[in-house]
Amino acid sequence: MDIESLLREWDGEDVFLHHDALTGAFIIVAIHSTRRGPAAGGTRMKTYPDLTSAVQDALRLAGGMTFKFAAADFAMGGGKAVIALPPSFDTRERTGLLKRYGALIKQLGGLYYTGPDVGTSSADMDIIAETGAPYVFARTPLAGGAGDSGPITGLGVYHALRATCEELDGNPSLAGRHVLIQGIGSVGWTLAGLLKDAGAEVSFSDIRPEAAEQGKSIGLRWVPAEELYSTRCDIFAPCALGGILNAQTIPQLNCRAVAGAANNQLATPGDADRLLARSILYAPDYICNLGGAMGITGIEALGWTREQAEARVAAAVTQTLREVFALSRAQGISTDRAARRIVERRMEKGRDVQGA
Ligand code: PPY
């Protein structure tokens, strides 16, 4: 796929492309939908094989944000930014690049609000906000923000696992269930802790060598990467990068359900049907992981306390997943398709509310 076809086929509103001549980085800001409110979504910063894959990632992630906010029934639209670093990026250039990126956000004048994603942190949000304020979520508490979005995202994913267990056999408890987590970064780590506390058996895999020791130190069982997909477990929880549910991996899966934090887990929409055909229950990713975006924006933009945010995230994830599972069961359609129908209904409602 080339950039021209990607843009022509995209169902979003706007894409901004900026070349940062000082570093050679490309910045892509994708505004998927402002129908329900200003477009919000994190900034992903990493190197990509080429500009086309960076644009493709930005477009797909932005669409996911629209779904996430609509699923949460939240008055916010979907957007996402990608900072595609050159292969030879000098990390001493990072702060300058983030400040110039902030200036770009400022220029957009509130069309797009950013936050953290893979490759960026709350400390980075502080730097971006030096020029990009006030359109930056999840700054550090010292700078007046709500801090890391990982823990509240992880809490939402935990409730997604409970709703998934409930759908499997009527019992939401995680006690005695075997969960396999792919990636124990900020979100996976929170999830692992909550699962252990609930009495689950937790295994994990992570491509970072230091993570193996970290996980084992709290009693998680290490699974080597080559055994990851075929390991027998109750729930497989992808909490790393996207595209991992595909024609190669789905036939290997040895689990009853998939529910995790990673964005864009399905490589293609058809992979949802592949899971359905194998009777593996799939909890759509953008519902499982809506806690970060909903919780942080709720605290910062709507003045929720952390306790209120946690309660609302738990309720939004649980209720939406229950609706999705019920529709999927009633109509014999994949959970992905069911979730899209439900979200589209909420999008229509958003249009009425705002009189657009
Ligand atoms: C996501 O959920 O994928 C995000 O982009 C995280 C986010 C978005 C907006 C504010 C805070 C966190």
XYZ file of N, CA, C and O and ligand atoms in Angstrom, residues 40-42 65 68-69 80 114-117 137-138 149 263 289 292-293 296-297, ligand 1:
92
model
N -8.667 13.515 20.332
C -7.605 13.280 21.309
C -7.015 11.901 21.111
O -7.702 10.981 20.671
N -5.748 11.779 21.437
C -5.055 10.493 21.325
C -3.570 10.702 21.524
O -3.064 11.805 21.328
N -2.905 9.659 21.907
C -1.499 9.764 22.282
C -0.545 9.976 21.115
O -0.933 9.973 19.946
N -8.951 5.535 18.376
C -9.288 6.509 19.425
C -10.747 6.955 19.318
O -11.419 7.136 20.329
N -12.706 4.251 20.813
C -12.490 4.186 22.251
C -13.357 5.208 22.976
O -14.050 4.888 23.928
N -13.327 6.448 22.495
C -14.108 7.490 23.165
C -15.614 7.270 22.964
O -16.402 7.531 23.867
N -4.538 10.804 16.549
C -3.308 10.187 17.039
C -2.146 10.826 16.299
O -2.281 11.267 15.158
N -3.093 15.892 22.623
C -2.245 14.703 22.676
C -2.110 14.129 24.083
O -2.623 14.678 25.055
N -1.427 12.998 24.157
C -1.160 12.302 25.413
C -0.067 11.275 25.126
O 0.469 11.244 24.017
N 0.267 10.430 26.097
C 1.341 9.459 25.866
C 0.888 8.208 25.105
O -0.285 7.868 25.125
N 1.803 7.580 24.458
C 1.577 6.276 23.812
C 2.932 5.556 23.815
O 3.873 6.015 24.481
N -2.478 16.108 27.424
C -2.965 15.349 28.578
C -1.842 14.511 29.193
O -0.846 14.230 28.523
N -2.061 14.111 30.455
C -1.174 13.159 31.156
C 0.230 13.701 31.397
O 1.212 12.957 31.307
N -0.574 7.121 32.305
C -1.875 6.535 32.006
C -1.857 5.007 32.134
O -2.902 4.360 32.051
N -3.074 -1.872 21.243
C -3.950 -1.293 20.224
C -3.830 -2.085 18.928
O -2.761 -2.606 18.609
N -8.900 -1.338 26.421
C -7.865 -0.379 26.814
C -8.344 1.069 26.862
O -7.534 1.994 26.888
N -7.202 4.320 29.817
C -6.167 5.366 29.839
C -6.735 6.674 29.342
O -6.724 7.706 30.033
N -7.270 6.636 28.136
C -7.799 7.848 27.523
C -8.982 8.393 28.334
O -9.030 9.586 28.636
N -7.749 9.511 32.145
C -6.885 10.702 32.206
C -7.646 11.948 31.741
O -7.584 13.005 32.381
N -8.385 11.826 30.649
C -9.117 13.018 30.186
C -10.245 13.359 31.165
O -10.541 14.526 31.379
C -4.697 5.489 23.974
O -5.568 5.121 24.758
O -4.334 4.768 23.035
C -4.092 6.817 24.121
O -3.781 7.408 23.163
C -3.838 7.316 25.494
C -4.331 8.683 25.859
C -5.039 9.504 25.032
C -5.454 10.739 25.453
C -5.159 11.147 26.702
C -4.432 10.323 27.532
C -4.015 9.097 27.103
